[in-house]
PDB file of C-alpha atoms in Angstrom:
ATOM      1  CA  MET S  25     -16.613 -20.583  -9.236  1.00  0.00           C
ATOM      2  CA  ASN S  26     -14.785 -19.892 -12.558  1.00  0.00           C
ATOM      3  CA  ALA S  27     -11.058 -19.377 -12.011  1.00  0.00           C
ATOM      4  CA  TYR S  28     -10.952 -15.864 -14.140  1.00  0.00           C
ATOM      5  CA  PHE S  29     -13.774 -14.531 -12.237  1.00  0.00           C
ATOM      6  CA  LEU S  30     -12.134 -15.337  -8.649  1.00  0.00           C
ATOM      7  CA  LEU S  31      -8.730 -13.837  -9.936  1.00  0.00           C
ATOM      8  CA  PHE S  32     -10.655 -10.729 -10.933  1.00  0.00           C
ATOM      9  CA  VAL S  33     -12.389 -10.649  -7.543  1.00  0.00           C
ATOM     10  CA  GLU S  34      -9.108 -10.978  -5.757  1.00  0.00           C
ATOM     11  CA  SER S  35      -7.434  -8.190  -7.965  1.00  0.00           C
ATOM     12  CA  LEU S  36     -10.588  -6.091  -6.763  1.00  0.00           C
ATOM     13  CA  THR S  37     -10.126  -6.914  -3.439  1.00  0.00           C
ATOM     14  CA  SER S  38      -6.455  -5.880  -3.415  1.00  0.00           C
ATOM     15  CA  ILE S  39      -7.123  -2.559  -5.445  1.00  0.00           C
ATOM     16  CA  ALA S  40     -10.022  -1.700  -3.069  1.00  0.00           C
ATOM     17  CA  VAL S  41      -7.964  -2.078  -0.086  1.00  0.00           C
ATOM     18  CA  SER S  42      -5.142  -0.054  -1.656  1.00  0.00           C
ATOM     19  CA  LEU S  43      -7.398   2.762  -2.732  1.00  0.00           C
ATOM     20  CA  SER S  44      -8.923   2.979   0.835  1.00  0.00           C
ATOM     21  CA  VAL S  45      -5.422   3.430   2.509  1.00  0.00           C
ATOM     22  CA  LEU S  46      -4.374   5.905  -0.411  1.00  0.00           C
ATOM     23  CA  TYR S  47      -7.866   7.951   0.453  1.00  0.00           C
ATOM     24  CA  VAL S  48      -6.774   8.145   4.164  1.00  0.00           C
ATOM     25  CA  LEU S  49      -2.936   8.920   3.648  1.00  0.00           C
ATOM     26  CA  SER S  50      -2.949  11.101   0.449  1.00  0.00           C
ATOM     27  CA  ARG S  51      -3.572  14.452   2.258  1.00  0.00           C
ATOM     28  CA  PRO S  52      -0.963  13.752   5.081  1.00  0.00           C
ATOM     29  CA  LEU S  53       1.488  12.180   2.769  1.00  0.00           C
ATOM     30  CA  MET S  54       1.530  15.543   0.504  1.00  0.00           C
ATOM     31  CA  ASN S  55       2.146  17.768   3.519  1.00  0.00           C
ATOM     32  CA  THR S  56       4.827  15.675   4.799  1.00  0.00           C
ATOM     33  CA  LEU S  57       6.464  15.731   1.514  1.00  0.00           C
ATOM     34  CA  ALA S  58       6.009  19.388   0.637  1.00  0.00           C
ATOM     35  CA  ARG S  59       8.019  20.023   3.979  1.00  0.00           C
ATOM     36  CA  ILE S  60      10.719  17.608   3.543  1.00  0.00           C
ATOM     37  CA  CYS S  61      11.153  18.049  -0.523  1.00  0.00           C
ATOM     38  CA  PRO S  62      13.233  20.786  -1.907  1.00  0.00           C
ATOM     39  CA  ASP S  63      10.425  21.711  -4.204  1.00  0.00           C
ATOM     40  CA  GLU S  64       6.968  20.946  -5.573  1.00  0.00           C
ATOM     41  CA  GLN S  65       7.854  18.822  -8.283  1.00  0.00           C
ATOM     42  CA  SER S  66       9.944  16.379  -6.103  1.00  0.00           C
ATOM     43  CA  ALA S  67       7.073  16.228  -3.529  1.00  0.00           C
ATOM     44  CA  ALA S  68       4.580  15.332  -6.583  1.00  0.00           C
ATOM     45  CA  PHE S  69       7.056  12.677  -7.950  1.00  0.00           C
ATOM     46  CA  TRP S  70       7.311  11.267  -4.659  1.00  0.00           C
ATOM     47  CA  ALA S  71       3.563  11.273  -3.843  1.00  0.00           C
ATOM     48  CA  SER S  72       2.905   9.496  -7.360  1.00  0.00           C
ATOM     49  CA  TYR S  73       5.645   7.021  -6.766  1.00  0.00           C
ATOM     50  CA  THR S  74       4.227   6.194  -3.338  1.00  0.00           C
ATOM     51  CA  LYS S  75       0.793   5.904  -4.672  1.00  0.00           C
ATOM     52  CA  VAL S  76       2.013   3.609  -7.293  1.00  0.00           C
ATOM     53  CA  MET S  77       3.771   1.404  -5.070  1.00  0.00           C
ATOM     54  CA  LEU S  78       0.783   1.119  -2.544  1.00  0.00           C
ATOM     55  CA  MET S  79      -1.211   0.037  -5.583  1.00  0.00           C
ATOM     56  CA  ILE S  80       1.545  -2.580  -6.971  1.00  0.00           C
ATOM     57  CA  ALA S  81       2.917  -4.231  -3.777  1.00  0.00           C
ATOM     58  CA  PRO S  82      -0.573  -5.578  -2.358  1.00  0.00           C
ATOM     59  CA  LEU S  83      -1.535  -6.827  -5.917  1.00  0.00           C
ATOM     60  CA  LEU S  84       1.651  -8.473  -6.522  1.00  0.00           C
ATOM     61  CA  LEU S  85       1.458 -10.258  -3.188  1.00  0.00           C
ATOM     62  CA  VAL S  86      -2.292 -11.402  -3.845  1.00  0.00           C
ATOM     63  CA  LEU S  87      -1.359 -12.706  -7.502  1.00  0.00           C
ATOM     64  CA  THR S  88       1.751 -14.418  -6.103  1.00  0.00           C
ATOM     65  CA  VAL S  89      -0.126 -16.133  -3.179  1.00  0.00           C
ATOM     66  CA  ASP S  90      -2.776 -17.146  -5.581  1.00  0.00           C
ATOM     67  CA  MET S  91      -0.273 -18.835  -7.724  1.00  0.00           C
ATOM     68  CA  PHE S  92       0.884 -21.105  -5.136  1.00  0.00           C
ATOM     69  CA  THR S  93      -2.303 -21.987  -3.504  1.00  0.00           C
ATOM     70  CA  HIS S  94      -5.270 -23.840  -4.413  1.00  0.00           C
ATOM     71  CA  PHE S  95      -8.527 -24.012  -2.244  1.00  0.00           C
ATOM     72  CA  THR S  96     -11.583 -25.881  -3.159  1.00  0.00           C
ATOM     73  CA  ASP S  97     -13.638 -23.549  -1.196  1.00  0.00           C
ATOM     74  CA  PRO S  98     -13.617 -19.984  -3.232  1.00  0.00           C
ATOM     75  CA  ARG S  99     -14.319 -18.213   0.194  1.00  0.00           C
ATOM     76  CA  ASP S 100     -10.831 -19.474   1.534  1.00  0.00           C
ATOM     77  CA  THR S 101      -9.440 -18.010  -1.795  1.00  0.00           C
ATOM     78  CA  LEU S 102     -10.946 -14.666  -1.170  1.00  0.00           C
ATOM     79  CA  ARG S 103      -9.972 -14.761   2.547  1.00  0.00           C
ATOM     80  CA  LEU S 104      -6.073 -15.546   1.529  1.00  0.00           C
ATOM     81  CA  ALA S 105      -6.289 -12.810  -1.024  1.00  0.00           C
ATOM     82  CA  LEU S 106      -7.637 -10.208   1.646  1.00  0.00           C
ATOM     83  CA  MET S 107      -4.842 -11.294   3.939  1.00  0.00           C
ATOM     84  CA  ALA S 108      -2.131 -11.172   1.024  1.00  0.00           C
ATOM     85  CA  ALA S 109      -3.457  -7.575   0.211  1.00  0.00           C
ATOM     86  CA  LEU S 110      -3.141  -6.468   3.859  1.00  0.00           C
ATOM     87  CA  ALA S 111       0.339  -7.844   4.097  1.00  0.00           C
ATOM     88  CA  GLY S 112       1.307  -6.253   1.030  1.00  0.00           C
ATOM     89  CA  ILE S 113      -0.095  -2.646   2.394  1.00  0.00           C
ATOM     90  CA  LEU S 114       1.656  -3.238   5.532  1.00  0.00           C
ATOM     91  CA  ILE S 115       4.963  -4.209   3.860  1.00  0.00           C
ATOM     92  CA  ALA S 116       4.743  -1.097   1.571  1.00  0.00           C
ATOM     93  CA  LEU S 117       3.897   1.176   4.268  1.00  0.00           C
ATOM     94  CA  HIS S 118       6.680   0.067   6.486  1.00  0.00           C
ATOM     95  CA  SER S 119       9.344   0.722   3.758  1.00  0.00           C
ATOM     96  CA  ILE S 120       7.933   4.007   2.753  1.00  0.00           C
ATOM     97  CA  GLY S 121       7.472   4.868   6.449  1.00  0.00           C
ATOM     98  CA  LYS S 122      11.142   3.911   7.364  1.00  0.00           C
ATOM     99  CA  ARG S 123      12.294   6.246   4.298  1.00  0.00           C
ATOM    100  CA  LEU S 124      10.305   8.992   5.311  1.00  0.00           C
ATOM    101  CA  GLY S 125      11.348   8.619   9.025  1.00  0.00           C
ATOM    102  CA  GLN S 126      14.787   9.515   8.154  1.00  0.00           C
ATOM    103  CA  PHE S 127      13.675  12.892   7.141  1.00  0.00           C
ATOM    104  CA  VAL S 128      11.136  13.816   9.602  1.00  0.00           C
ATOM    105  CA  THR S 129      12.466  15.305  12.629  1.00  0.00           C
ATOM    106  CA  THR S 130      10.877  15.655  16.047  1.00  0.00           C
ATOM    107  CA  PRO S 131      10.880  19.183  17.742  1.00  0.00           C
ATOM    108  CA  LYS S 132      13.073  19.422  20.817  1.00  0.00           C
ATOM    109  CA  LYS S 133      11.818  20.464  24.269  1.00  0.00           C
ATOM    110  CA  GLY S 134      13.181  23.745  25.007  1.00  0.00           C
ATOM    111  CA  GLY S 135      15.540  24.285  27.881  1.00  0.00           C
ATOM    112  CA  SER S 136      13.658  27.268  29.445  1.00  0.00           C
ATOM    113  CA  ALA S 137      11.620  26.727  32.574  1.00  0.00           C
ATOM    114  CA  SER S 138       8.723  28.860  33.324  1.00  0.00           C
TER     115      SER S 138
END
């Protein structure tokens, strides 16, 4: 398989994984940011920042892993690219969740007995 085509498919895999995660998280993310940010502009900025990071982190990891590994079977290369994309998503989501978790408070139980 052509090396450029394989790199293109790996990049497409990473982008597809990122877009699917962004599709699932976009609305809940905006709802959360609207509650914790002081204004709408701040929420829009952090939503855009999060979306960019969720696109870049997996792609960067896929490209880095591809640079250091060379398999003879293209399926192994694609499998590793998918694993790297998922690891990139996991790392990005962990860092975003850790940051957002500082601002989201859980409701406290009331002390009144009924």
